[in-house]
XYZ file of C-alpha atoms in Angstrom:
461
model
C -134.971 195.487 63.970
C -137.973 193.180 63.577
C -141.174 194.556 65.058
C -142.733 192.225 67.640
C -146.103 192.975 66.072
C -144.950 191.485 62.772
C -142.986 188.461 63.973
C -143.179 185.682 66.517
C -140.408 183.556 67.994
C -140.091 179.920 66.912
C -137.511 177.456 68.117
C -135.663 174.454 66.663
C -132.503 172.562 67.601
C -130.365 175.582 66.628
C -132.254 177.987 68.877
C -134.769 180.799 68.384
C -135.573 182.545 65.120
C -138.090 185.202 64.097
C -140.911 184.012 61.852
C -143.647 186.174 60.291
C -146.438 186.367 62.875
C -149.167 184.874 60.701
C -147.039 182.318 58.848
C -148.051 178.677 59.247
C -144.474 177.526 58.707
C -141.929 177.555 61.492
C -138.272 177.774 62.454
C -136.720 175.261 60.060
C -138.609 176.656 57.079
C -137.550 180.182 58.013
C -133.909 179.115 58.199
C -134.234 177.637 54.710
C -135.776 180.878 53.441
C -132.891 182.819 54.939
C -130.279 180.425 53.571
C -131.573 179.841 50.051
C -132.390 183.066 48.245
C -131.338 181.458 44.969
C -133.886 181.355 42.158
C -137.223 182.645 43.371
C -138.652 179.323 42.138
C -140.768 177.129 44.400
C -141.555 173.460 43.993
C -144.841 173.056 42.096
C -148.153 172.445 43.785
C -148.211 168.920 42.309
C -145.347 168.057 44.687
C -147.014 169.876 47.599
C -150.256 168.001 46.903
C -148.386 164.681 46.848
C -146.732 165.535 50.156
C -150.158 166.319 51.584
C -151.436 162.919 50.478
C -148.495 161.218 52.188
C -148.908 163.175 55.442
C -152.643 162.439 55.597
C -152.021 158.761 54.821
C -149.313 158.537 57.489
C -151.542 160.161 60.097
C -154.399 157.749 59.386
C -152.026 154.772 59.494
C -150.467 155.918 62.780
C -153.934 156.378 64.280
C -154.974 152.867 63.222
C -151.799 151.449 64.766
C -152.509 153.258 68.043
C -149.431 155.459 67.732
C -151.186 158.809 67.333
C -154.034 160.140 69.513
C -157.299 160.328 67.592
C -157.806 164.072 68.080
C -154.255 164.848 66.939
C -154.470 162.487 63.994
C -157.800 163.867 62.820
C -156.498 167.442 63.015
C -153.413 166.476 61.011
C -155.581 164.764 58.394
C -157.834 167.815 58.056
C -154.840 170.139 57.769
C -153.204 167.831 55.224
C -156.408 167.694 53.185
C -156.482 171.487 53.141
C -152.935 171.381 51.782
C -154.056 168.874 49.132
C -156.830 171.271 48.115
C -154.333 174.120 47.750
C -155.577 176.217 50.660
C -152.069 176.936 51.963
C -149.985 177.146 48.795
C -148.635 180.555 49.786
C -147.052 178.978 52.869
C -144.647 176.827 50.845
C -141.791 179.233 50.503
C -138.563 177.225 50.182
C -136.482 177.746 47.038
C -136.124 174.840 44.603
C -132.365 174.990 45.166
C -132.258 174.085 48.840
C -130.732 171.605 51.256
C -130.220 168.176 49.722
C -132.864 165.440 49.608
C -135.704 167.914 50.224
C -135.313 168.146 54.006
C -136.304 171.821 54.004
C -139.359 171.101 51.842
C -140.390 168.224 54.105
C -140.102 170.446 57.165
C -142.025 173.186 55.398
C -145.030 170.885 55.017
C -144.558 169.343 58.477
C -144.606 172.805 60.062
C -147.551 174.107 58.044
C -149.655 171.052 58.879
C -148.572 171.092 62.540
C -149.453 174.762 63.028
C -152.743 174.423 61.176
C -153.643 171.282 63.172
C -152.787 173.116 66.401
C -155.038 175.956 65.292
C -157.867 173.525 64.582
C -157.503 172.045 68.063
C -156.833 175.195 70.122
C -157.886 178.141 67.995
C -154.327 179.422 67.663
C -151.407 178.276 65.514
C -149.003 179.207 68.320
C -150.208 176.566 70.768
C -147.710 173.997 69.396
C -149.914 171.136 70.569
C -149.115 169.301 67.322
C -145.395 168.837 66.736
C -144.026 168.873 63.151
C -141.546 166.039 63.775
C -143.103 163.964 66.545
C -146.628 163.965 65.113
C -146.794 165.068 61.454
C -143.531 163.317 60.500
C -144.182 160.244 62.655
C -142.737 157.012 61.172
C -141.315 159.002 58.268
C -138.099 160.496 56.975
C -137.485 163.079 54.297
C -135.600 160.394 52.399
C -138.560 158.067 51.893
C -141.418 160.591 51.806
C -139.957 163.210 49.470
C -138.771 160.509 47.078
C -142.267 158.975 47.169
C -143.850 162.408 46.632
C -141.958 162.740 43.341
C -143.397 159.402 42.218
C -146.924 160.330 43.314
C -146.865 163.717 41.616
C -145.360 162.430 38.364
C -147.652 159.394 38.137
C -150.723 161.551 38.717
C -149.625 164.122 36.113
C -148.955 161.389 33.561
C -152.229 159.605 34.271
C -154.471 162.657 34.378
C -152.866 165.043 31.890
C -149.937 164.023 29.707
C -151.102 160.611 28.519
C -154.636 161.840 27.667
C -153.119 164.823 25.808
C -150.740 162.536 23.940
C -153.592 160.214 22.999
C -155.572 163.214 21.749
C -152.646 164.210 19.515
C -152.258 160.671 18.162
C -155.962 160.371 17.358
C -156.016 163.761 15.638
C -152.995 162.891 13.499
C -154.698 159.600 12.631
C -157.897 161.428 11.661
C -155.920 163.925 9.622
C -154.091 161.094 7.820
C -157.432 159.630 6.691
C -158.669 163.059 5.606
C -155.528 163.753 3.555
C -155.067 160.249 2.110
C -156.542 161.073 -1.348
C -153.887 163.736 -2.002
C -150.876 162.489 -3.982
C -147.530 164.230 -3.548
C -143.799 163.778 -4.010
C -141.918 162.175 -1.177
C -138.553 163.641 -0.212
C -135.348 162.193 1.181
C -132.315 164.357 1.981
C -134.732 167.248 1.194
C -134.609 166.169 -2.463
C -137.168 164.546 -4.761
C -138.190 160.994 -3.910
C -140.884 158.657 -5.213
C -144.564 159.617 -4.909
C -146.611 159.041 -1.793
C -149.893 160.155 -0.288
C -150.037 163.161 2.007
C -152.103 161.008 4.352
C -149.297 158.458 4.515
C -146.961 161.149 5.808
C -149.441 161.933 8.591
C -149.993 158.231 9.262
C -146.273 158.012 10.028
C -146.588 160.874 12.492
C -149.582 159.201 14.139
C -147.802 155.873 14.556
C -144.729 157.615 15.990
C -146.847 159.220 18.702
C -148.689 155.949 19.292
C -145.476 154.026 19.978
C -144.149 156.848 22.165
C -147.403 156.831 24.144
C -146.901 153.128 24.845
C -143.317 153.707 25.954
C -144.302 156.498 28.363
C -147.177 154.380 29.672
C -144.736 151.550 30.361
C -142.317 153.821 32.223
C -145.173 154.972 34.452
C -145.174 151.543 36.076
C -141.815 152.293 37.716
C -143.347 155.354 39.365
C -145.862 153.154 41.170
C -143.100 151.874 43.455
C -143.006 154.080 46.554
C -140.665 153.397 49.466
C -142.805 154.781 52.285
C -141.569 153.197 55.491
C -137.984 152.977 54.318
C -137.219 155.773 56.773
C -133.704 157.230 56.410
C -131.831 154.497 54.537
C -134.250 151.627 53.961
C -133.854 149.693 57.233
C -137.417 150.523 58.443
C -136.006 151.303 61.898
C -138.657 151.456 64.677
C -141.395 150.716 62.132
C -144.428 148.605 63.114
C -144.844 145.557 60.822
C -148.219 146.681 59.431
C -147.193 150.258 58.693
C -146.068 149.849 55.066
C -149.076 147.927 53.690
C -151.470 150.221 55.539
C -149.951 153.514 54.363
C -149.600 152.317 50.765
C -153.231 151.164 50.772
C -154.297 154.596 52.020
C -152.208 156.364 49.344
C -153.854 154.160 46.711
C -157.297 155.027 48.079
C -156.530 158.738 47.943
C -155.041 158.740 44.438
C -156.882 155.868 42.707
C -153.503 154.741 41.386
C -151.840 151.324 41.931
C -148.872 152.229 44.101
C -146.894 149.368 45.676
C -143.938 148.628 47.920
C -140.589 148.429 46.086
C -139.134 145.005 45.394
C -136.051 146.162 47.309
C -136.278 149.078 49.709
C -132.543 149.810 49.638
C -132.551 150.084 45.858
C -135.413 152.600 46.083
C -133.615 154.705 48.668
C -130.295 154.709 46.796
C -131.519 155.601 43.305
C -133.896 157.812 41.354
C -134.536 155.233 38.625
C -138.145 156.074 37.824
C -137.624 159.845 37.313
C -134.578 159.115 35.133
C -136.558 156.674 32.964
C -139.533 159.011 32.773
C -137.346 161.917 31.664
C -135.706 159.717 29.012
C -139.158 158.900 27.643
C -140.105 162.596 27.689
C -136.870 163.394 25.873
C -137.706 160.867 23.154
C -141.208 162.309 22.856
C -139.676 165.771 22.500
C -137.326 164.584 19.764
C -140.252 163.117 17.829
C -142.346 166.250 18.333
C -139.515 168.418 17.033
C -139.291 166.220 13.937
C -143.040 166.373 13.319
C -143.405 170.098 13.951
C -140.331 170.849 11.830
C -141.830 168.798 8.992
C -145.108 170.666 9.245
C -143.328 174.022 9.192
C -141.446 172.941 6.077
C -144.527 171.563 4.336
C -146.385 174.794 5.120
C -143.497 177.081 4.115
C -144.294 179.929 1.785
C -147.033 180.625 1.053
C -145.553 181.806 -2.276
C -141.866 180.957 -2.043
C -141.885 177.647 -0.144
C -143.457 174.204 -0.457
C -146.961 175.240 0.649
C -148.207 171.655 0.385
C -150.286 172.191 3.503
C -151.925 175.242 5.029
C -151.903 175.934 8.762
C -154.623 177.819 10.649
C -153.747 181.472 11.253
C -153.618 182.235 14.965
C -151.875 185.632 15.151
C -150.002 188.204 13.049
C -146.428 187.115 12.453
C -144.474 190.300 11.971
C -144.212 193.805 13.377
C -142.792 195.092 10.096
C -144.254 192.932 7.286
C -148.025 193.489 7.059
C -150.141 190.379 6.652
C -147.354 187.925 7.454
C -148.506 184.849 9.386
C -146.006 182.477 10.994
C -146.308 178.840 12.179
C -146.439 180.108 15.756
C -147.939 177.041 17.457
C -145.364 174.763 15.863
C -142.581 177.117 16.938
C -143.907 177.150 20.503
C -144.000 173.349 20.594
C -140.440 173.160 19.301
C -139.263 175.520 22.060
C -141.015 173.461 24.753
C -139.298 170.339 23.447
C -135.902 172.039 23.460
C -136.447 172.885 27.120
C -137.496 169.317 28.002
C -134.457 167.843 26.223
C -132.246 170.143 28.290
C -134.120 169.186 31.448
C -133.418 165.512 30.762
C -129.720 166.294 31.033
C -130.368 167.934 34.406
C -132.166 164.860 35.742
C -129.516 162.506 34.367
C -126.739 164.580 35.932
C -128.610 164.721 39.239
C -129.121 160.958 39.052
C -125.369 160.469 38.781
C -124.994 162.315 42.100
C -126.488 159.512 44.179
C -124.049 158.365 46.855
C -124.301 155.359 49.137
C -127.824 155.254 50.652
C -129.425 158.351 49.122
C -129.527 160.761 46.227
C -129.534 164.261 47.727
C -130.407 165.964 44.421
C -134.107 165.106 44.693
C -135.390 168.707 44.900
C -133.947 169.626 41.497
C -135.143 166.290 40.084
C -138.638 167.017 41.402
C -138.697 170.523 39.959
C -137.286 169.506 36.580
C -139.441 166.422 36.073
C -142.667 168.159 37.055
C -141.851 171.244 34.977
C -141.283 168.992 31.964
C -144.599 167.222 32.496
C -146.375 170.551 32.966
C -144.887 172.070 29.796
C -145.750 169.092 27.621
C -149.211 168.671 29.177
C -149.985 172.293 28.308
C -148.333 172.344 24.885
C -149.919 169.214 23.387
C -153.593 170.277 23.627
C -152.609 173.679 22.233
C -150.826 171.976 19.334
C -153.910 169.885 18.584
C -156.617 172.521 18.900
C -154.795 175.509 17.427
C -152.806 173.775 14.676
C -153.313 170.098 13.799
C -157.118 170.359 13.740
C -157.023 173.077 11.101
C -154.378 171.721 8.711
C -155.517 171.524 5.093
C -153.804 169.876 2.166
C -153.087 171.900 -0.990
C -153.826 169.260 -3.623
C -152.922 171.407 -6.635
C -149.462 172.267 -5.321
C -148.827 168.686 -4.192
C -149.748 167.394 -7.649
C -147.558 169.998 -9.366
C -144.468 169.015 -7.408
C -145.194 165.326 -7.888
C -145.441 165.681 -11.666
C -142.209 167.682 -11.716
C -140.306 165.172 -9.576
C -137.241 163.625 -11.197
C -137.654 160.621 -8.924
C -140.436 159.364 -11.204
C -137.666 157.727 -13.232
C -137.517 155.123 -10.448
C -140.534 153.452 -12.060
C -138.544 153.043 -15.285
C -135.656 151.052 -13.765
C -137.373 147.638 -14.038
C -138.227 148.363 -17.681
C -135.079 149.942 -19.113
C -132.477 149.518 -16.360
C -131.034 151.837 -13.740
C -128.389 153.530 -15.911
C -130.696 154.439 -18.777
C -133.413 155.647 -16.385
C -130.807 157.798 -14.622
C -129.747 159.312 -17.942
C -133.335 160.253 -18.749
C -133.683 161.895 -15.341
C -130.459 163.823 -15.796
C -131.546 165.062 -19.232
C -134.913 166.167 -17.871
C -133.123 168.083 -15.144
C -130.719 169.776 -17.572
C -133.584 170.840 -19.880
C -135.874 171.687 -16.959
C -138.722 169.604 -18.353
C -140.801 166.699 -17.093
C -139.715 163.071 -17.409
C -142.619 162.377 -19.788
C -141.414 165.077 -22.187
C -137.988 163.437 -22.564
C -139.608 160.043 -23.071
C -141.954 161.462 -25.672
C -139.055 163.197 -27.406
C -137.223 159.843 -27.614
C -140.368 158.022 -28.712
C -140.242 155.869 -25.580
C -143.658 156.709 -24.161
C -145.115 153.227 -24.645
C -148.333 152.058 -22.941
C -146.189 150.050 -20.518
C -144.191 153.123 -19.525
C -147.282 155.328 -19.316
C -148.757 152.812 -16.914
C -145.499 152.648 -14.926
C -145.385 156.424 -14.588
C -148.865 156.614 -13.086
C -148.156 157.868 -9.516
C -151.098 155.942 -8.051
C -149.438 152.721 -9.138
C -146.296 153.708 -7.240
C -147.981 154.038 -3.845
């Protein structure tokens, strides 16, 4: 039996329900808590912050249009701004896996803001002077506001964290490519000897890969700037004053300093989750490239005595509980794991995107969670990769030169002089005798000045 000292009664369209006495949420949130004990996961504060921005912007717009009393509107704005600042994060208690479209999450924030605004006006959160639906949710629906909140949160995370972190990685790889450019080494294809190259050229390839991926992610961000506030339930803008949409979007832009705009077609926005799908595809591609780069670096640093050891990585922690002194490529391994998770998350968002039906996609809560978790993981992993690994990479010139001189692919330089077949025979003989190409040429009295010049690795790059 619930103690009356610990709970209060709240009411919604289904009747009364007991809510913790000091909770700022209300009946509909409590029903969601009771219904969805699923994962223990909550939507991230980036989504809650975005919802707060929307609620404050709506309240200001409704005040300007004469729809909301000034005192009520100002209290809602103050409460929403407290939510934006994170003052009430512990009051957002609905599981990620909840009722479709984010209705429970929308009511969670409506109820928290309504109770806090009532408290600001009357000194008690139980006065109910501010109503979660009539006042806080005025001129809104879950369907337009929660969808828009995903766009706000993702755009802000990309703008403030992921893109700057990605640019930092690209610049550091570019700097490292210049630093390592003097070191000659053997290239490899199919993990076998290939023609010579510069170690810096390898890193220049990594840098350009990240640069092009940065541009792609930056381009996808533009789709996130479309927000369908005012679309209401299905895009018809029912009961909406004509000036509502431009005013609320202007206020959102003022609060975020980002260029949000009305969708070209409101019904298309309501029906689909295009921008999150495209963003996740770009994050998946970034993850694929990061796995390639980090796998390369692990291979190039393998050893230190029994691997390639062409580069050295900074030591960040002991690598074994049984082998003393062992140091592993831990930061690269961490990055690889993050990317594996993001690639899996992309499948979740794609599958959720398929679930759109008629005028809405009800899978938005899992899309919100998965997209923001992906952005958070990558935004945290990239600076760690730069500062604890890429910054400290050093090239091992002696080992690189040794492998290059031993490479059988040096015979490639002989093809224009003596033909492919004869050059291949010399390479095969060098391999069988386990000697260098030059030794076979010298043995056959073929080491002419022209061939000596051709075999100079610097001339091959």
